[in-house]
Amino acid sequence: GQQVMQIPQYQHVQEGEDFTTYCNSSTTLSNIQWYKQRPGGHPVFLIQLVKSGEVKKQKRLTFQFGEAKKNSSLHITATQTTDVGTYFCASPTNAGNNRKLIWGLGTSLAVNP
Amino acid sequence: EADIYQTPRYLVIGTGKKITLECSQTMGHDKMYWYQQDPGMELHLIHYSYGVNSTEKGDLSSESTVSRIRTEHFPLTLESARPSHTSQYLCASSEAYVGNSPLHFGNGTRLTVT
């Protein structure tokens, strides 16, 4: 079935270092959403990318959607301890009317102060 | 922040008990969902609803049931809790079908069955 592969599964960085997580699919994605889940919390929507090659920025976060719409990335510049959490990508299934989201396994980010 | 509420926040219950996890949203969203998530793991869709009197099972087999009698309310019931049901249950809603609008999650219910 349709899958979204997310790497890496875990990442430890020193505060101030950059961080990137990647989502890849073997099939073309209609769009991709990114969520952040703080430890003990619930997923919070960050952004949605729809267009081929789209790049969006939110302060230190940069989101990209590949030209072929088969991959996406989230890059954090100069990480802070507030960035700690698990970052998930999710994309609607190709079958049906966009009725379900396929979730990546998430990338857990730890930041050493 | 989204207006979607789950109660209780934490629940410890013995095997065989019947429990209902509550979820309410004040945004008037037709689409609502229940996800199950073990700590630090992926999200599994267990139930969803596209409107009143409409419910469907998700991708992960679950012994729970749901009802949608009112737009704002989407409770999940376990008739007989078992230790294998220990997990976090997250309720969510969306304005449109997923893929067209984001999911808004509640704070979750952490269930422990002893």
mmCIF file of C-alpha atoms in Angstrom:
data_model
loop_
_atom_site.group_PDB
_atom_site.id
_atom_site.type_symbol
_atom_site.label_atom_id
_atom_site.label_comp_id
_atom_site.label_asym_id
_atom_site.label_seq_id
_atom_site.Cartn_x
_atom_site.Cartn_y
_atom_site.Cartn_z
ATOM 1 C CA GLY A 1 0.000 0.000 0.000
ATOM 2 C CA GLN A 2 0.915 3.650 -0.115
ATOM 3 C CA GLN A 3 3.633 4.578 2.363
ATOM 4 C CA VAL A 4 5.471 7.670 3.464
ATOM 5 C CA MET A 5 8.971 6.909 4.694
ATOM 6 C CA GLN A 6 10.421 9.369 7.173
ATOM 7 C CA ILE A 7 14.084 9.599 8.170
ATOM 8 C CA PRO A 8 15.895 9.751 10.454
ATOM 9 C CA GLN A 9 13.919 8.167 13.270
ATOM 10 C CA TYR A 10 15.941 9.994 15.934
ATOM 11 C CA GLN A 11 18.288 12.957 15.916
ATOM 12 C CA HIS A 12 20.340 14.463 18.735
ATOM 13 C CA VAL A 13 21.849 17.886 18.132
ATOM 14 C CA GLN A 14 23.632 20.549 20.138
ATOM 15 C CA GLU A 15 21.673 23.722 20.570
ATOM 16 C CA GLY A 16 22.525 25.988 17.664
ATOM 17 C CA GLU A 17 23.076 23.179 15.170
ATOM 18 C CA ASP A 18 20.784 22.667 12.190
ATOM 19 C CA PHE A 19 18.337 19.784 11.813
ATOM 20 C CA THR A 20 16.602 18.219 8.834
ATOM 21 C CA THR A 21 13.983 15.483 8.540
ATOM 22 C CA TYR A 22 12.934 13.929 5.247
ATOM 23 C CA CYS A 23 9.796 12.260 3.951
ATOM 24 C CA ASN A 24 9.867 10.118 0.840
ATOM 25 C CA SER A 25 7.228 8.324 -1.190
ATOM 26 C CA SER A 26 7.401 6.019 -4.188
ATOM 27 C CA THR A 27 4.219 7.584 -5.528
ATOM 28 C CA THR A 28 3.288 11.169 -6.304
ATOM 29 C CA LEU A 29 1.738 12.969 -3.358
ATOM 30 C CA SER A 30 -1.157 15.373 -3.834
ATOM 31 C CA ASN A 31 0.105 17.419 -0.914
ATOM 32 C CA ILE A 32 1.975 16.962 2.353
ATOM 33 C CA GLN A 33 1.332 18.222 5.863
ATOM 34 C CA TRP A 34 3.801 18.626 8.720
ATOM 35 C CA TYR A 35 2.970 18.330 12.404
ATOM 36 C CA LYS A 36 4.976 18.780 15.598
ATOM 37 C CA GLN A 37 4.298 16.827 18.783
ATOM 38 C CA ARG A 38 5.990 17.963 21.976
ATOM 39 C CA PRO A 39 6.823 15.266 24.561
ATOM 40 C CA GLY A 40 3.613 14.344 26.361
ATOM 41 C CA GLY A 41 1.586 16.508 24.006
ATOM 42 C CA HIS A 42 -0.537 16.166 20.924
ATOM 43 C CA PRO A 43 0.319 16.769 17.259
ATOM 44 C CA VAL A 44 0.039 20.382 16.176
ATOM 45 C CA PHE A 45 -0.294 21.319 12.524
ATOM 46 C CA LEU A 46 2.642 23.308 11.166
ATOM 47 C CA ILE A 47 2.121 23.672 7.433
ATOM 48 C CA GLN A 48 0.756 22.182 4.234
ATOM 49 C CA LEU A 49 2.630 22.068 0.928
ATOM 50 C CA VAL A 50 0.709 21.602 -2.293
ATOM 51 C CA LYS A 51 2.701 22.810 -5.289
ATOM 52 C CA SER A 52 5.642 21.120 -6.967
ATOM 53 C CA GLY A 53 8.905 22.657 -5.746
ATOM 54 C CA GLU A 54 7.127 24.719 -3.112
ATOM 55 C CA VAL A 55 9.211 26.267 -0.339
ATOM 56 C CA LYS A 56 7.687 27.833 2.741
ATOM 57 C CA LYS A 57 9.341 29.389 5.764
ATOM 58 C CA GLN A 58 8.209 29.874 9.328
ATOM 59 C CA LYS A 59 10.909 31.760 11.217
ATOM 60 C CA ARG A 60 13.748 29.207 11.567
ATOM 61 C CA LEU A 61 11.758 26.402 9.884
ATOM 62 C CA THR A 62 11.976 25.817 6.128
ATOM 63 C CA PHE A 63 9.641 23.352 4.409
ATOM 64 C CA GLN A 64 10.214 22.041 0.900
ATOM 65 C CA PHE A 65 8.144 19.922 -1.471
ATOM 66 C CA GLY A 66 10.087 18.135 -4.201
ATOM 67 C CA GLU A 67 9.709 18.908 -7.870
ATOM 68 C CA ALA A 68 8.255 15.453 -8.494
ATOM 69 C CA LYS A 69 6.028 15.739 -5.400
ATOM 70 C CA LYS A 70 7.466 12.509 -4.040
ATOM 71 C CA ASN A 71 9.516 13.934 -1.198
ATOM 72 C CA SER A 72 9.508 16.711 1.329
ATOM 73 C CA SER A 73 11.820 18.077 3.979
ATOM 74 C CA LEU A 74 11.697 20.174 7.115
ATOM 75 C CA HIS A 75 14.846 22.068 8.026
ATOM 76 C CA ILE A 76 15.387 23.884 11.296
ATOM 77 C CA THR A 77 18.170 26.448 11.406
ATOM 78 C CA ALA A 78 20.017 26.972 14.695
ATOM 79 C CA THR A 79 17.949 24.643 16.854
ATOM 80 C CA GLN A 80 16.701 25.723 20.266
ATOM 81 C CA THR A 81 15.503 23.634 23.201
ATOM 82 C CA THR A 82 11.962 24.668 22.308
ATOM 83 C CA ASP A 83 12.304 22.683 19.081
ATOM 84 C CA VAL A 84 12.381 19.400 21.009
ATOM 85 C CA GLY A 85 9.646 16.989 19.932
ATOM 86 C CA THR A 86 8.611 14.592 17.226
ATOM 87 C CA TYR A 87 8.002 15.886 13.725
ATOM 88 C CA PHE A 88 5.547 13.995 11.545
ATOM 89 C CA CYS A 89 4.796 14.283 7.878
ATOM 90 C CA ALA A 90 1.435 13.121 6.544
ATOM 91 C CA SER A 91 -0.161 12.918 3.116
ATOM 92 C CA PRO A 92 -3.656 11.999 1.918
ATOM 93 C CA THR A 93 -4.096 8.636 0.295
ATOM 94 C CA ASN A 94 -4.207 8.574 -3.464
ATOM 95 C CA ALA A 95 -7.309 6.442 -3.484
ATOM 96 C CA GLY A 96 -10.670 7.939 -2.728
ATOM 97 C CA ASN A 97 -11.514 11.541 -2.018
ATOM 98 C CA ASN A 98 -8.574 12.547 0.197
ATOM 99 C CA ARG A 99 -10.308 10.798 3.057
ATOM 100 C CA LYS A 100 -7.354 9.427 5.023
ATOM 101 C CA LEU A 101 -3.903 10.584 5.943
ATOM 102 C CA ILE A 102 -0.860 8.362 5.617
ATOM 103 C CA TRP A 103 1.545 9.242 8.425
ATOM 104 C CA GLY A 104 5.303 8.974 8.538
ATOM 105 C CA LEU A 105 6.791 7.294 11.604
ATOM 106 C CA GLY A 106 8.091 10.644 12.841
ATOM 107 C CA THR A 107 11.521 12.024 13.635
ATOM 108 C CA SER A 108 12.235 12.603 17.315
ATOM 109 C CA LEU A 109 14.501 15.589 17.884
ATOM 110 C CA ALA A 110 16.507 16.018 21.077
ATOM 111 C CA VAL A 111 18.439 19.246 21.629
ATOM 112 C CA ASN A 112 21.291 19.419 24.118
ATOM 113 C CA PRO A 113 21.561 22.873 25.703
ATOM 114 C CA GLU B 1 -5.258 26.913 19.463
ATOM 115 C CA ALA B 2 -8.066 24.583 18.348
ATOM 116 C CA ASP B 3 -11.165 24.152 20.466
ATOM 117 C CA ILE B 4 -11.288 20.399 20.854
ATOM 118 C CA TYR B 5 -11.537 18.834 24.261
ATOM 119 C CA GLN B 6 -10.927 15.336 25.543
ATOM 120 C CA THR B 7 -11.766 13.884 28.930
ATOM 121 C CA PRO B 8 -10.438 12.333 30.995
ATOM 122 C CA ARG B 9 -6.818 13.350 30.500
ATOM 123 C CA TYR B 10 -5.582 10.235 32.334
ATOM 124 C CA LEU B 11 -7.443 7.050 33.185
ATOM 125 C CA VAL B 12 -6.332 3.954 35.058
ATOM 126 C CA ILE B 13 -8.888 1.175 35.038
ATOM 127 C CA GLY B 14 -9.120 -2.524 35.730
ATOM 128 C CA THR B 15 -9.547 -5.261 33.153
ATOM 129 C CA GLY B 16 -13.102 -5.900 32.073
ATOM 130 C CA LYS B 17 -14.445 -2.448 32.842
ATOM 131 C CA LYS B 18 -16.484 -0.467 30.339
ATOM 132 C CA ILE B 19 -15.124 2.980 29.586
ATOM 133 C CA THR B 20 -16.082 5.920 27.423
ATOM 134 C CA LEU B 21 -13.570 8.509 26.280
ATOM 135 C CA GLU B 22 -15.165 11.853 25.588
ATOM 136 C CA CYS B 23 -14.331 14.210 22.740
ATOM 137 C CA SER B 24 -16.037 17.487 21.937
ATOM 138 C CA GLN B 25 -15.256 20.299 19.549
ATOM 139 C CA THR B 26 -16.749 23.753 19.262
ATOM 140 C CA MET B 27 -15.616 24.537 15.717
ATOM 141 C CA GLY B 28 -18.607 23.006 13.963
ATOM 142 C CA HIS B 29 -16.404 20.555 12.069
ATOM 143 C CA ASP B 30 -18.206 17.705 10.339
ATOM 144 C CA LYS B 31 -15.088 15.486 10.177
ATOM 145 C CA MET B 32 -13.844 13.865 13.339
ATOM 146 C CA TYR B 33 -11.296 11.132 14.024
ATOM 147 C CA TRP B 34 -9.891 8.871 16.710
ATOM 148 C CA TYR B 35 -6.230 7.929 16.642
ATOM 149 C CA GLN B 36 -4.312 5.524 18.855
ATOM 150 C CA GLN B 37 -0.675 6.292 19.594
ATOM 151 C CA ASP B 38 1.843 4.504 21.782
ATOM 152 C CA PRO B 39 4.503 6.822 23.301
ATOM 153 C CA GLY B 40 6.881 8.127 20.655
ATOM 154 C CA MET B 41 5.296 6.021 17.959
ATOM 155 C CA GLU B 42 3.223 6.556 14.834
ATOM 156 C CA LEU B 43 -0.455 7.459 14.787
ATOM 157 C CA HIS B 44 -3.010 4.804 13.903
ATOM 158 C CA LEU B 45 -6.488 5.776 12.727
ATOM 159 C CA ILE B 46 -9.084 3.650 14.515
ATOM 160 C CA HIS B 47 -12.378 5.439 13.752
ATOM 161 C CA TYR B 48 -13.650 8.392 11.789
ATOM 162 C CA SER B 49 -16.882 10.222 11.089
ATOM 163 C CA TYR B 50 -17.893 12.587 8.326
ATOM 164 C CA GLY B 51 -21.034 13.798 9.992
ATOM 165 C CA VAL B 52 -23.928 12.972 12.263
ATOM 166 C CA ASN B 53 -24.901 9.294 12.170
ATOM 167 C CA SER B 54 -21.871 8.510 9.995
ATOM 168 C CA THR B 55 -19.026 6.427 11.444
ATOM 169 C CA GLU B 56 -16.427 4.159 9.867
ATOM 170 C CA LYS B 57 -13.595 1.970 11.082
ATOM 171 C CA GLY B 58 -10.075 3.094 10.447
ATOM 172 C CA ASP B 59 -6.942 1.262 9.426
ATOM 173 C CA LEU B 60 -6.117 -0.274 12.791
ATOM 174 C CA SER B 61 -8.412 -2.965 14.045
ATOM 175 C CA SER B 62 -9.916 -1.863 17.324
ATOM 176 C CA GLU B 63 -12.334 -3.381 19.780
ATOM 177 C CA SER B 64 -13.734 0.058 20.489
ATOM 178 C CA THR B 65 -16.912 1.604 19.096
ATOM 179 C CA VAL B 66 -17.911 5.197 18.402
ATOM 180 C CA SER B 67 -21.086 7.177 17.933
ATOM 181 C CA ARG B 68 -21.881 10.527 16.365
ATOM 182 C CA ILE B 69 -25.279 11.723 17.463
ATOM 183 C CA ARG B 70 -24.302 15.382 17.567
ATOM 184 C CA THR B 71 -21.858 17.245 15.372
ATOM 185 C CA GLU B 72 -19.759 18.428 18.284
ATOM 186 C CA HIS B 73 -19.532 15.126 20.162
ATOM 187 C CA PHE B 74 -17.644 11.954 19.168
ATOM 188 C CA PRO B 75 -17.248 9.564 22.118
ATOM 189 C CA LEU B 76 -15.262 6.325 21.982
ATOM 190 C CA THR B 77 -16.337 3.322 24.040
ATOM 191 C CA LEU B 78 -14.516 0.186 25.120
ATOM 192 C CA GLU B 79 -17.024 -2.403 26.318
ATOM 193 C CA SER B 80 -14.442 -4.487 28.157
ATOM 194 C CA ALA B 81 -11.032 -2.951 28.713
ATOM 195 C CA ARG B 82 -7.916 -5.143 28.453
ATOM 196 C CA PRO B 83 -4.225 -4.430 29.146
ATOM 197 C CA SER B 84 -3.619 -4.454 25.379
ATOM 198 C CA HIS B 85 -5.786 -1.301 25.199
ATOM 199 C CA THR B 86 -3.224 0.645 27.210
ATOM 200 C CA SER B 87 -2.233 3.556 24.968
ATOM 201 C CA GLN B 88 -2.877 7.203 24.228
ATOM 202 C CA TYR B 89 -6.091 8.016 22.392
ATOM 203 C CA LEU B 90 -6.168 11.218 20.379
ATOM 204 C CA CYS B 91 -9.328 12.812 19.029
ATOM 205 C CA ALA B 92 -9.116 15.181 16.081
ATOM 206 C CA SER B 93 -11.360 17.176 13.790
ATOM 207 C CA SER B 94 -11.026 18.921 10.452
ATOM 208 C CA GLU B 95 -13.010 21.502 8.565
ATOM 209 C CA ALA B 96 -12.831 19.568 5.302
ATOM 210 C CA TYR B 97 -11.587 16.179 4.220
ATOM 211 C CA VAL B 98 -7.997 15.520 5.290
ATOM 212 C CA GLY B 99 -5.597 16.654 2.634
ATOM 213 C CA ASN B 100 -7.696 19.747 2.082
ATOM 214 C CA SER B 101 -7.475 21.051 5.632
ATOM 215 C CA PRO B 102 -5.361 20.337 8.715
ATOM 216 C CA LEU B 103 -6.268 18.142 11.659
ATOM 217 C CA HIS B 104 -6.884 19.782 15.029
ATOM 218 C CA PHE B 105 -6.061 17.435 17.876
ATOM 219 C CA GLY B 106 -7.273 17.306 21.442
ATOM 220 C CA ASN B 107 -4.867 16.827 24.342
ATOM 221 C CA GLY B 108 -5.461 13.096 24.343
ATOM 222 C CA THR B 109 -6.468 10.512 26.928
ATOM 223 C CA ARG B 110 -3.733 8.330 28.370
ATOM 224 C CA LEU B 111 -5.374 5.018 29.210
ATOM 225 C CA THR B 112 -3.803 2.378 31.418
ATOM 226 C CA VAL B 113 -5.606 -0.920 31.889
ATOM 227 C CA THR B 114 -4.349 -3.005 34.787
#
